[in-house]
PDB file of C-alpha atoms and ligand atoms in Angstrom:
ATOM      1  CA  UNK U  14     100.713  62.928  91.734  1.00  0.00           C
ATOM      2  CA  UNK U  15      99.512  63.198  88.162  1.00  0.00           C
ATOM      3  CA  UNK U  16      98.041  66.695  88.703  1.00  0.00           C
ATOM      4  CA  UNK U  17      98.444  69.632  91.115  1.00  0.00           C
ATOM      5  CA  UNK U  18      94.859  70.533  91.974  1.00  0.00           C
ATOM      6  CA  UNK U  19      95.095  71.609  95.603  1.00  0.00           C
ATOM      7  CA  UNK U  20      97.080  71.557  98.829  1.00  0.00           C
ATOM      8  CA  UNK U  21      94.463  69.217 100.325  1.00  0.00           C
ATOM      9  CA  UNK U  22      95.912  66.243  98.426  1.00  0.00           C
ATOM     10  CA  UNK U  23      99.548  66.872  99.454  1.00  0.00           C
ATOM     11  CA  UNK U  24     101.310  65.245 102.405  1.00  0.00           C
ATOM     12  CA  UNK U  25     103.713  67.344 104.516  1.00  0.00           C
ATOM     13  CA  UNK U  26     106.746  65.439 103.140  1.00  0.00           C
ATOM     14  CA  UNK U  27     105.575  66.167  99.577  1.00  0.00           C
ATOM     15  CA  UNK U  28     105.292  69.855 100.416  1.00  0.00           C
ATOM     16  CA  UNK U  29     108.849  69.816 101.791  1.00  0.00           C
ATOM     17  CA  UNK U  30     110.148  68.003  98.674  1.00  0.00           C
ATOM     18  CA  UNK U  31     108.564  70.607  96.403  1.00  0.00           C
ATOM     19  CA  UNK U  32     109.875  73.522  98.492  1.00  0.00           C
ATOM     20  CA  UNK U  33     113.398  72.028  98.588  1.00  0.00           C
ATOM     21  CA  UNK U  34     113.368  71.741  94.806  1.00  0.00           C
ATOM     22  CA  UNK U  35     111.933  75.280  94.452  1.00  0.00           C
ATOM     23  CA  UNK U  36     114.726  76.593  96.691  1.00  0.00           C
ATOM     24  CA  UNK U  37     117.236  75.086  94.270  1.00  0.00           C
ATOM     25  CA  UNK U  38     115.389  76.726  91.378  1.00  0.00           C
ATOM     26  CA  UNK U  39     115.525  80.255  92.830  1.00  0.00           C
ATOM     27  CA  UNK U  40     118.870  81.153  91.207  1.00  0.00           C
ATOM     28  CA  UNK U  41     117.861  79.477  87.928  1.00  0.00           C
ATOM     29  CA  UNK U  42     114.522  81.333  87.948  1.00  0.00           C
ATOM     30  CA  UNK U  43     116.526  84.589  87.901  1.00  0.00           C
ATOM     31  CA  UNK U  44     118.513  83.492  84.837  1.00  0.00           C
ATOM     32  CA  UNK U  45     116.774  85.121  81.926  1.00  0.00           C
ATOM     33  CA  UNK U  46     119.341  84.009  79.314  1.00  0.00           C
ATOM     34  CA  UNK U  47     120.492  80.440  79.916  1.00  0.00           C
ATOM     35  CA  UNK U  48     117.523  78.114  79.460  1.00  0.00           C
ATOM     36  CA  UNK U  49     117.379  74.758  81.208  1.00  0.00           C
ATOM     37  CA  UNK U  50     116.096  71.797  79.259  1.00  0.00           C
ATOM     38  CA  UNK U  51     114.049  70.196  82.058  1.00  0.00           C
ATOM     39  CA  UNK U  52     110.784  70.628  80.118  1.00  0.00           C
ATOM     40  CA  UNK U  53     112.337  70.324  76.680  1.00  0.00           C
ATOM     41  CA  UNK U  54     110.005  68.567  74.238  1.00  0.00           C
ATOM     42  CA  UNK U  55     106.952  69.255  76.433  1.00  0.00           C
ATOM     43  CA  UNK U  56     104.072  71.568  75.576  1.00  0.00           C
ATOM     44  CA  UNK U  57     102.454  73.773  78.229  1.00  0.00           C
ATOM     45  CA  UNK U  58      99.142  75.525  77.604  1.00  0.00           C
ATOM     46  CA  UNK U  59      97.948  78.270  79.955  1.00  0.00           C
ATOM     47  CA  UNK U  60      94.160  78.760  80.062  1.00  0.00           C
ATOM     48  CA  UNK U  61      93.214  81.747  82.206  1.00  0.00           C
ATOM     49  CA  UNK U  62      89.454  82.346  82.267  1.00  0.00           C
ATOM     50  CA  UNK U  63      89.954  85.011  84.959  1.00  0.00           C
ATOM     51  CA  UNK U  64      92.312  87.989  85.060  1.00  0.00           C
ATOM     52  CA  UNK U  65      95.832  87.441  86.295  1.00  0.00           C
ATOM     53  CA  UNK U  66      99.150  89.271  86.328  1.00  0.00           C
ATOM     54  CA  UNK U  67     101.458  87.321  88.678  1.00  0.00           C
ATOM     55  CA  UNK U  68     100.269  83.756  88.183  1.00  0.00           C
ATOM     56  CA  UNK U  69      99.987  83.801  84.417  1.00  0.00           C
ATOM     57  CA  UNK U  70     103.294  85.648  83.866  1.00  0.00           C
ATOM     58  CA  UNK U  71     105.200  83.399  86.274  1.00  0.00           C
ATOM     59  CA  UNK U  72     103.815  80.153  84.820  1.00  0.00           C
ATOM     60  CA  UNK U  73     104.762  81.380  81.346  1.00  0.00           C
ATOM     61  CA  UNK U  74     108.263  82.430  82.408  1.00  0.00           C
ATOM     62  CA  UNK U  75     108.768  79.246  84.435  1.00  0.00           C
ATOM     63  CA  UNK U  76     107.879  77.090  81.428  1.00  0.00           C
ATOM     64  CA  UNK U  77     110.085  79.103  79.067  1.00  0.00           C
ATOM     65  CA  UNK U  78     113.042  79.106  81.462  1.00  0.00           C
ATOM     66  CA  UNK U  79     112.802  75.294  81.543  1.00  0.00           C
ATOM     67  CA  UNK U  80     112.662  74.842  77.774  1.00  0.00           C
ATOM     68  CA  UNK U  81     108.957  73.995  77.325  1.00  0.00           C
ATOM     69  CA  UNK U  82     106.914  75.094  74.328  1.00  0.00           C
ATOM     70  CA  UNK U  83     104.540  77.499  76.071  1.00  0.00           C
ATOM     71  CA  UNK U  84     101.273  78.811  74.718  1.00  0.00           C
ATOM     72  CA  UNK U  85      99.096  81.217  76.715  1.00  0.00           C
ATOM     73  CA  UNK U  86      95.560  81.204  75.359  1.00  0.00           C
ATOM     74  CA  UNK U  87      93.887  84.605  75.144  1.00  0.00           C
ATOM     75  CA  UNK U  88      90.619  83.293  76.572  1.00  0.00           C
ATOM     76  CA  UNK U  89      88.805  86.598  75.948  1.00  0.00           C
ATOM     77  CA  UNK U  90      89.488  86.079  72.216  1.00  0.00           C
ATOM     78  CA  UNK U  91      88.703  82.330  72.213  1.00  0.00           C
ATOM     79  CA  UNK U  92      85.615  80.486  71.001  1.00  0.00           C
ATOM     80  CA  UNK U  93      84.294  80.581  74.587  1.00  0.00           C
ATOM     81  CA  UNK U  94      82.792  83.867  73.366  1.00  0.00           C
ATOM     82  CA  UNK U  95      80.830  81.850  70.762  1.00  0.00           C
ATOM     83  CA  UNK U  96      79.299  79.625  73.411  1.00  0.00           C
ATOM     84  CA  UNK U  97      81.838  76.798  73.571  1.00  0.00           C
ATOM     85  CA  UNK U  98      81.900  75.250  77.036  1.00  0.00           C
ATOM     86  CA  UNK U  99      84.877  74.894  79.370  1.00  0.00           C
ATOM     87  CA  UNK U 100      84.946  71.133  78.834  1.00  0.00           C
ATOM     88  CA  UNK U 101      84.721  71.367  75.038  1.00  0.00           C
ATOM     89  CA  UNK U 102      87.465  73.990  75.052  1.00  0.00           C
ATOM     90  CA  UNK U 103      89.689  71.741  77.144  1.00  0.00           C
ATOM     91  CA  UNK U 104      88.952  68.675  74.987  1.00  0.00           C
ATOM     92  CA  UNK U 105      89.789  70.699  71.871  1.00  0.00           C
ATOM     93  CA  UNK U 106      93.154  71.737  73.276  1.00  0.00           C
ATOM     94  CA  UNK U 107      93.714  68.222  74.635  1.00  0.00           C
ATOM     95  CA  UNK U 108      93.421  66.863  71.076  1.00  0.00           C
ATOM     96  CA  UNK U 109      96.572  68.877  70.229  1.00  0.00           C
ATOM     97  CA  UNK U 110      98.510  66.787  72.804  1.00  0.00           C
ATOM     98  CA  UNK U 111      99.730  69.258  75.411  1.00  0.00           C
ATOM     99  CA  UNK U 112     101.637  67.815  78.372  1.00  0.00           C
ATOM    100  CA  UNK U 113     100.737  70.469  80.950  1.00  0.00           C
ATOM    101  CA  UNK U 114      97.518  72.464  81.207  1.00  0.00           C
ATOM    102  CA  UNK U 115      97.559  75.414  83.627  1.00  0.00           C
ATOM    103  CA  UNK U 116      94.001  76.517  84.428  1.00  0.00           C
ATOM    104  CA  UNK U 117      92.462  79.473  86.234  1.00  0.00           C
ATOM    105  CA  UNK U 118      88.672  79.617  86.373  1.00  0.00           C
ATOM    106  CA  UNK U 119      86.036  81.557  88.354  1.00  0.00           C
ATOM    107  CA  UNK U 120      84.186  78.350  89.349  1.00  0.00           C
ATOM    108  CA  UNK U 121      85.311  76.214  92.304  1.00  0.00           C
ATOM    109  CA  UNK U 122      86.058  72.689  91.109  1.00  0.00           C
ATOM    110  CA  UNK U 123      86.768  73.650  87.465  1.00  0.00           C
ATOM    111  CA  UNK U 124      90.365  72.371  87.551  1.00  0.00           C
ATOM    112  CA  UNK U 125      89.304  69.036  89.114  1.00  0.00           C
ATOM    113  CA  UNK U 126      86.651  68.634  86.429  1.00  0.00           C
ATOM    114  CA  UNK U 127      89.137  69.267  83.615  1.00  0.00           C
ATOM    115  CA  UNK U 128      91.623  66.831  85.137  1.00  0.00           C
ATOM    116  CA  UNK U 129      89.034  64.072  84.731  1.00  0.00           C
ATOM    117  CA  UNK U 130      88.549  64.879  81.034  1.00  0.00           C
ATOM    118  CA  UNK U 131      92.054  65.389  79.619  1.00  0.00           C
ATOM    119  CA  UNK U 132      95.128  63.175  79.195  1.00  0.00           C
ATOM    120  CA  UNK U 133      97.705  65.718  80.316  1.00  0.00           C
ATOM    121  CA  UNK U 134      98.772  66.989  83.738  1.00  0.00           C
ATOM    122  CA  UNK U 135      96.524  69.776  85.075  1.00  0.00           C
ATOM    123  CA  UNK U 136      97.737  72.527  87.407  1.00  0.00           C
ATOM    124  CA  UNK U 137      95.156  74.567  89.268  1.00  0.00           C
ATOM    125  CA  UNK U 138      96.128  78.254  88.988  1.00  0.00           C
ATOM    126  CA  UNK U 139      93.104  79.280  91.116  1.00  0.00           C
ATOM    127  CA  UNK U 140      89.514  78.014  90.944  1.00  0.00           C
ATOM    128  CA  UNK U 141      86.775  80.201  92.411  1.00  0.00           C
ATOM    129  CA  UNK U 142      86.928  80.237  96.211  1.00  0.00           C
ATOM    130  CA  UNK U 143      88.372  76.731  96.339  1.00  0.00           C
ATOM    131  CA  UNK U 144      92.189  76.542  96.043  1.00  0.00           C
ATOM    132  CA  UNK U 145      95.259  78.304  94.674  1.00  0.00           C
ATOM    133  CA  UNK U 146      97.934  75.732  95.517  1.00  0.00           C
ATOM    134  CA  UNK U 147     100.972  77.330  93.867  1.00  0.00           C
ATOM    135  CA  UNK U 148     100.223  80.591  95.732  1.00  0.00           C
ATOM    136  CA  UNK U 149     100.281  78.780  99.093  1.00  0.00           C
ATOM    137  CA  UNK U 150     103.500  77.001  98.079  1.00  0.00           C
ATOM    138  CA  UNK U 151     105.228  80.251  97.085  1.00  0.00           C
ATOM    139  CA  UNK U 152     104.046  81.834 100.327  1.00  0.00           C
ATOM    140  CA  UNK U 153     105.450  78.844 102.236  1.00  0.00           C
ATOM    141  CA  UNK U 154     108.798  79.135 100.441  1.00  0.00           C
ATOM    142  CA  UNK U 155     108.967  82.863 101.254  1.00  0.00           C
ATOM    143  CA  UNK U 156     108.157  82.207 104.925  1.00  0.00           C
ATOM    144  CA  UNK U 157     110.682  79.358 105.182  1.00  0.00           C
ATOM    145  CA  UNK U 158     113.475  81.444 103.634  1.00  0.00           C
ATOM    146  CA  UNK U 159     112.706  84.457 105.873  1.00  0.00           C
ATOM    147  CA  UNK U 160     112.001  82.632 109.129  1.00  0.00           C
ATOM    148  CA  UNK U 161     114.343  79.658 108.670  1.00  0.00           C
ATOM    149  CA  UNK U 162     111.519  77.194 109.307  1.00  0.00           C
ATOM    150  CA  UNK U 163     107.950  76.383 108.339  1.00  0.00           C
ATOM    151  CA  UNK U 164     106.611  74.986 111.594  1.00  0.00           C
ATOM    152  CA  UNK U 165     105.567  76.323 115.004  1.00  0.00           C
ATOM    153  CA  UNK U 166     105.062  79.844 113.646  1.00  0.00           C
ATOM    154  CA  UNK U 167     102.065  82.049 114.421  1.00  0.00           C
ATOM    155  CA  UNK U 168     100.550  83.221 111.141  1.00  0.00           C
ATOM    156  CA  UNK U 169      97.736  85.796 111.104  1.00  0.00           C
ATOM    157  CA  UNK U 170      95.696  85.728 107.880  1.00  0.00           C
ATOM    158  CA  UNK U 171      93.659  88.932 107.773  1.00  0.00           C
ATOM    159  CA  UNK U 172      90.764  90.197 105.695  1.00  0.00           C
ATOM    160  CA  UNK U 173      88.362  88.640 103.239  1.00  0.00           C
ATOM    161  CA  UNK U 174      88.773  84.960 104.169  1.00  0.00           C
ATOM    162  CA  UNK U 175      85.284  84.030 102.948  1.00  0.00           C
ATOM    163  CA  UNK U 176      85.982  84.639  99.259  1.00  0.00           C
ATOM    164  CA  UNK U 177      89.659  83.712  99.225  1.00  0.00           C
ATOM    165  CA  UNK U 178      91.134  80.587  97.613  1.00  0.00           C
ATOM    166  CA  UNK U 179      94.538  81.905  98.734  1.00  0.00           C
ATOM    167  CA  UNK U 180      93.400  81.803 102.364  1.00  0.00           C
ATOM    168  CA  UNK U 181      91.988  78.295 101.975  1.00  0.00           C
ATOM    169  CA  UNK U 182      95.175  76.875 100.427  1.00  0.00           C
ATOM    170  CA  UNK U 183      97.347  78.662 102.991  1.00  0.00           C
ATOM    171  CA  UNK U 184      95.228  77.449 105.917  1.00  0.00           C
ATOM    172  CA  UNK U 185      95.530  73.855 104.662  1.00  0.00           C
ATOM    173  CA  UNK U 186      99.285  74.105 104.098  1.00  0.00           C
ATOM    174  CA  UNK U 187     100.167  75.932 107.312  1.00  0.00           C
ATOM    175  CA  UNK U 188      98.003  73.556 109.370  1.00  0.00           C
ATOM    176  CA  UNK U 189      99.630  70.489 107.778  1.00  0.00           C
ATOM    177  CA  UNK U 190     103.057  71.930 108.660  1.00  0.00           C
ATOM    178  CA  UNK U 191     101.994  72.398 112.317  1.00  0.00           C
ATOM    179  CA  UNK U 192     101.773  76.168 112.516  1.00  0.00           C
ATOM    180  CA  UNK U 193      99.328  78.208 114.566  1.00  0.00           C
ATOM    181  CA  UNK U 194      96.927  79.896 112.162  1.00  0.00           C
ATOM    182  CA  UNK U 195      94.824  82.851 113.282  1.00  0.00           C
ATOM    183  CA  UNK U 196      92.146  84.295 111.018  1.00  0.00           C
ATOM    184  CA  UNK U 197      91.379  87.974 111.585  1.00  0.00           C
ATOM    185  CA  UNK U 198      88.249  89.318 109.885  1.00  0.00           C
ATOM    186  CA  UNK U 199      84.786  90.741 110.466  1.00  0.00           C
ATOM    187  CA  UNK U 200      82.219  87.922 110.968  1.00  0.00           C
ATOM    188  CA  UNK U 201      80.695  88.700 107.541  1.00  0.00           C
ATOM    189  CA  UNK U 202      83.987  87.883 105.801  1.00  0.00           C
ATOM    190  CA  UNK U 203      84.555  84.526 107.517  1.00  0.00           C
ATOM    191  CA  UNK U 204      83.058  81.313 106.096  1.00  0.00           C
ATOM    192  CA  UNK U 205      80.867  79.386 108.520  1.00  0.00           C
ATOM    193  CA  UNK U 206      82.462  76.311 110.106  1.00  0.00           C
ATOM    194  CA  UNK U 207      86.021  77.531 109.429  1.00  0.00           C
ATOM    195  CA  UNK U 208      87.110  76.503 112.976  1.00  0.00           C
ATOM    196  CA  UNK U 209      86.966  72.876 111.755  1.00  0.00           C
ATOM    197  CA  UNK U 210      90.176  73.620 109.825  1.00  0.00           C
ATOM    198  CA  UNK U 211      92.076  73.910 113.123  1.00  0.00           C
ATOM    199  CA  UNK U 212      92.361  77.699 113.130  1.00  0.00           C
ATOM    200  CA  UNK U 213      91.736  80.402 115.744  1.00  0.00           C
ATOM    201  CA  UNK U 214      89.309  83.169 114.830  1.00  0.00           C
ATOM    202  CA  UNK U 215      89.528  86.855 115.882  1.00  0.00           C
ATOM    203  CA  UNK U 216      87.457  89.853 114.889  1.00  0.00           C
ATOM    204  CA  UNK U 217      89.961  92.411 116.122  1.00  0.00           C
ATOM    205  CA  UNK U 218      93.411  93.234 114.687  1.00  0.00           C
ATOM    206  CA  UNK U 219      95.008  94.069 118.071  1.00  0.00           C
ATOM    207  CA  UNK U 220      94.150  90.644 119.457  1.00  0.00           C
ATOM    208  CA  UNK U 221      94.666  88.833 116.142  1.00  0.00           C
ATOM    209  CA  UNK U 222      98.159  90.151 115.460  1.00  0.00           C
ATOM    210  CA  UNK U 223      99.472  89.562 118.985  1.00  0.00           C
ATOM    211  CA  UNK U 224     102.836  87.758 118.801  1.00  0.00           C
ATOM    212  CA  UNK U 225     102.390  86.912 115.123  1.00  0.00           C
ATOM    213  CA  UNK U 226     105.524  85.901 113.177  1.00  0.00           C
ATOM    214  CA  UNK U 227     103.786  86.401 109.855  1.00  0.00           C
ATOM    215  CA  UNK U 228     100.967  88.803 108.922  1.00  0.00           C
ATOM    216  CA  UNK U 229      99.268  87.879 105.651  1.00  0.00           C
ATOM    217  CA  UNK U 230      96.850  90.450 104.221  1.00  0.00           C
ATOM    218  CA  UNK U 231      94.058  89.731 101.745  1.00  0.00           C
ATOM    219  CA  UNK U 232      92.200  91.915  99.270  1.00  0.00           C
ATOM    220  CA  UNK U 233      88.422  92.433  99.450  1.00  0.00           C
ATOM    221  CA  UNK U 234      87.375  90.154  96.586  1.00  0.00           C
ATOM    222  CA  UNK U 235      84.381  92.105  95.344  1.00  0.00           C
ATOM    223  CA  UNK U 236      84.118  90.004  92.172  1.00  0.00           C
ATOM    224  CA  UNK U 237      83.032  87.049  94.326  1.00  0.00           C
ATOM    225  CA  UNK U 238      80.722  88.904  96.740  1.00  0.00           C
ATOM    226  CA  UNK U 239      77.527  88.163  94.751  1.00  0.00           C
ATOM    227  CA  UNK U 240      75.961  91.491  95.701  1.00  0.00           C
ATOM    228  CA  UNK U 241      76.118  90.566  99.393  1.00  0.00           C
ATOM    229  CA  UNK U 242      77.889  92.434 102.165  1.00  0.00           C
ATOM    230  CA  UNK U 243      80.398  94.976 100.835  1.00  0.00           C
ATOM    231  CA  UNK U 244      82.016  97.048 103.580  1.00  0.00           C
ATOM    232  CA  UNK U 245      82.811 100.716 103.043  1.00  0.00           C
ATOM    233  CA  UNK U 246      86.524 101.050 102.245  1.00  0.00           C
ATOM    234  CA  UNK U 247      87.004 103.821 104.789  1.00  0.00           C
ATOM    235  CA  UNK U 248      85.506 101.871 107.671  1.00  0.00           C
ATOM    236  CA  UNK U 249      87.248  98.681 106.591  1.00  0.00           C
ATOM    237  CA  UNK U 250      90.683 100.358 106.468  1.00  0.00           C
ATOM    238  CA  UNK U 251      90.107 101.889 109.888  1.00  0.00           C
ATOM    239  CA  UNK U 252      89.315  98.534 111.494  1.00  0.00           C
ATOM    240  CA  UNK U 253      91.183  95.955 109.406  1.00  0.00           C
ATOM    241  CA  UNK U 254      93.673  97.808 107.181  1.00  0.00           C
ATOM    242  CA  UNK U 255      97.265  97.019 108.159  1.00  0.00           C
ATOM    243  CA  UNK U 256      99.406 100.017 109.080  1.00  0.00           C
ATOM    244  CA  UNK U 257     102.503 100.470 111.258  1.00  0.00           C
ATOM    245  CA  UNK U 258     100.365 101.042 114.368  1.00  0.00           C
ATOM    246  CA  UNK U 259      98.479  97.743 114.039  1.00  0.00           C
ATOM    247  CA  UNK U 260     101.634  95.866 112.996  1.00  0.00           C
ATOM    248  CA  UNK U 261     103.251  96.948 116.297  1.00  0.00           C
ATOM    249  CA  UNK U 262     101.099  94.261 118.019  1.00  0.00           C
ATOM    250  CA  UNK U 263     102.886  91.516 116.075  1.00  0.00           C
ATOM    251  CA  UNK U 264     106.422  90.348 116.879  1.00  0.00           C
ATOM    252  CA  UNK U 265     109.157  92.928 116.222  1.00  0.00           C
ATOM    253  CA  UNK U 266     110.503  90.811 113.361  1.00  0.00           C
ATOM    254  CA  UNK U 267     107.116  89.862 111.898  1.00  0.00           C
ATOM    255  CA  UNK U 268     107.005  89.855 108.112  1.00  0.00           C
ATOM    256  CA  UNK U 269     104.153  91.359 106.089  1.00  0.00           C
ATOM    257  CA  UNK U 270     102.796  89.348 103.159  1.00  0.00           C
ATOM    258  CA  UNK U 271     100.185  89.934 100.466  1.00  0.00           C
ATOM    259  CA  UNK U 272      99.464  87.625  97.517  1.00  0.00           C
ATOM    260  CA  UNK U 273      98.510  90.583  95.316  1.00  0.00           C
ATOM    261  CA  UNK U 274      96.871  92.322  93.660  1.00  0.00           C
ATOM    262  CA  UNK U 275      96.761  94.758  96.580  1.00  0.00           C
ATOM    263  CA  UNK U 276      94.536  97.752  97.087  1.00  0.00           C
ATOM    264  CA  UNK U 277      96.625 100.377  98.865  1.00  0.00           C
ATOM    265  CA  UNK U 278      94.711 102.264 101.511  1.00  0.00           C
ATOM    266  CA  UNK U 279      92.010  99.542 101.724  1.00  0.00           C
ATOM    267  CA  UNK U 280      93.584  96.419 103.297  1.00  0.00           C
ATOM    268  CA  UNK U 281      97.137  97.757 103.612  1.00  0.00           C
ATOM    269  CA  UNK U 282      98.935 101.079 104.017  1.00  0.00           C
ATOM    270  CA  UNK U 283     100.983 101.808 100.872  1.00  0.00           C
ATOM    271  CA  UNK U 284     104.099 102.937 102.783  1.00  0.00           C
ATOM    272  CA  UNK U 285     104.112  99.721 104.827  1.00  0.00           C
ATOM    273  CA  UNK U 286     103.657  97.616 101.683  1.00  0.00           C
ATOM    274  CA  UNK U 287     106.792  99.274 100.249  1.00  0.00           C
ATOM    275  CA  UNK U 288     108.851  98.981 103.472  1.00  0.00           C
ATOM    276  CA  UNK U 289     111.524  96.426 102.537  1.00  0.00           C
ATOM    277  CA  UNK U 290     112.366  95.932 106.223  1.00  0.00           C
ATOM    278  CA  UNK U 291     108.906  94.416 106.863  1.00  0.00           C
ATOM    279  CA  UNK U 292     107.191  93.658 103.570  1.00  0.00           C
ATOM    280  CA  UNK U 293     108.138  90.560 101.525  1.00  0.00           C
ATOM    281  CA  UNK U 294     105.519  91.170  98.828  1.00  0.00           C
ATOM    282  CA  UNK U 295     107.995  91.423  95.941  1.00  0.00           C
ATOM    283  CA  UNK U 296     109.894  88.391  97.240  1.00  0.00           C
ATOM    284  CA  UNK U 297     106.625  86.416  97.108  1.00  0.00           C
ATOM    285  CA  UNK U 298     106.323  87.295  93.426  1.00  0.00           C
ATOM    286  CA  UNK U 299     109.912  86.197  92.804  1.00  0.00           C
ATOM    287  CA  UNK U 300     109.374  82.892  94.619  1.00  0.00           C
ATOM    288  CA  UNK U 301     106.354  82.317  92.370  1.00  0.00           C
ATOM    289  CA  UNK U 302     108.570  81.586  89.376  1.00  0.00           C
ATOM    290  CA  UNK U 303     110.763  79.124  91.324  1.00  0.00           C
ATOM    291  CA  UNK U 304     107.783  77.301  92.861  1.00  0.00           C
ATOM    292  CA  UNK U 305     106.080  76.946  89.472  1.00  0.00           C
ATOM    293  CA  UNK U 306     109.320  75.632  87.961  1.00  0.00           C
ATOM    294  CA  UNK U 307     109.519  73.032  90.734  1.00  0.00           C
ATOM    295  CA  UNK U 308     105.853  72.038  90.401  1.00  0.00           C
ATOM    296  CA  UNK U 309     106.118  71.563  86.633  1.00  0.00           C
ATOM    297  CA  UNK U 310     109.444  69.708  86.972  1.00  0.00           C
ATOM    298  CA  UNK U 311     107.876  67.195  89.397  1.00  0.00           C
ATOM    299  CA  UNK U 312     104.800  66.687  87.201  1.00  0.00           C
ATOM    300  CA  UNK U 313     107.036  66.273  84.122  1.00  0.00           C
ATOM    301  CA  UNK U 314     109.086  63.581  85.903  1.00  0.00           C
ATOM    302  CA  UNK U 315     105.823  61.771  86.530  1.00  0.00           C
ATOM    303  CA  UNK U 316     104.775  62.194  82.878  1.00  0.00           C
ATOM    304  CA  UNK U 317     108.082  60.756  81.691  1.00  0.00           C
ATOM    305  CA  UNK U 318     108.043  57.928  84.212  1.00  0.00           C
ATOM    306  CA  UNK U 319     104.533  56.761  83.334  1.00  0.00           C
ATOM    307  CA  UNK U 320     103.803  57.774  79.733  1.00  0.00           C
ATOM    308  CA  UNK U 321     101.418  54.858  79.121  1.00  0.00           C
ATOM    309  CA  UNK U 322      99.154  55.888  82.013  1.00  0.00           C
ATOM    310  CA  UNK U 323      99.126  59.541  80.977  1.00  0.00           C
ATOM    311  CA  UNK U 324      98.491  58.800  77.332  1.00  0.00           C
ATOM    312  CA  UNK U 325      95.837  56.166  78.063  1.00  0.00           C
TER     313      UNK U 325
HETATM  314  N1  LIG B  26      98.234  86.247  93.589  1.00  0.00           N
HETATM  315  C1  LIG B  26      97.640  86.094  92.373  1.00  0.00           C
HETATM  316  O1  LIG B  26      97.070  85.033  92.055  1.00  0.00           O
HETATM  317  O2  LIG B  26      97.763  87.171  91.551  1.00  0.00           O
HETATM  318  P1  LIG B  26      97.177  87.271  90.060  1.00  0.00           P
HETATM  319  O3  LIG B  26      95.670  87.230  90.164  1.00  0.00           O
HETATM  320  O4  LIG B  26      97.707  88.565  89.508  1.00  0.00           O
HETATM  321  O5  LIG B  26      97.692  86.061  89.293  1.00  0.00           O
END
C-alpha cells in the first residue's frame, strides 16, 4: 500500500505482517537513546487539526526513534486561521517534499482526500467518525500479546459507538480476524445498519459482557454529537459505566481496554482503570509507538522500492 488510510483496505495477512513487525519493534520503541536509521533521510510531517495526546506524541516519537526528520505542525498557529483550506495547506507542505504526512482531521474522508492530492505517503491518524487505523492496530497488538491470539475471541465494545472512529476501525479489524464482536450501547449511541458489519448488538451490559475475553470501553464523544442526544453522566455511568460488578459478567481473565482519553466515573470506574491485573490501558499506549514504527517502516519500504511512482 502507498498509504495507510483505514483498516477497510487491509487484508488479514497484511494485518498479521504489520503486527509481527510491530512486535519486533516493541523493545526498540522503549529505547530512548539508541536511534535506528530505518527512516533516515526521510521527512515526516504531522498535521493534527484536532486535539491529540497519545497519537501525536507516539507518531512523533516513533519517527524520531527511527531516524526521520520529524516536524509537528502547530495547526492552531498555522495559516488555516487566515482562511487557508485543508487542501491548500497540504499542497503547500507537499511542495517542501515530505515523505510521510500524518493527518488527523475532524471531517470523515479528509485523509483520503489529501492522499489524492499529495505525492507522499499519507497516514490517517483519525478522520471524523470514519477510521483510526493505527489505534485498531495497537489494540490488536495488545490483545494478541495478552491473549496469545487474535482470532475466535469475544470482544465487547461498549459505549458511544455512533461517534467513534476507534469502534469502526476495531470492528473492521476484529471481524476480518474472525472474532466475535458484540456492541453494547443505548440505541441512541449505535449507528443504524451496524449489524451489516457482522456484529451482535446489546443494549444491556450484563448480557453484552457475558463470556467476553476483551472489554473495550469508549468515551462519550460530545464534540461529535451535533447538539443531539447527550445522556446525563450519572444515568450513563449507572447503566453503561464499567465497574468491577459489571466486569464480573465477563470471563475471569477478561482484559479491560480504553483507547483514551478516558473520563473516569463516566464510562469507566477510575479504580478499575488503574487495576493492573485487569486494565491494559497503559500497555495500549506503549504499543502505539511500536505499531506506528511498524506502519511507517512498511510505508517507507514502499517509498524506497517505487520512488518513481511516489514522486510522479
Ligand atoms: N486514542 C487516541 O487517539 O488518543 P488521542 O486523541 O489523545 O490521540
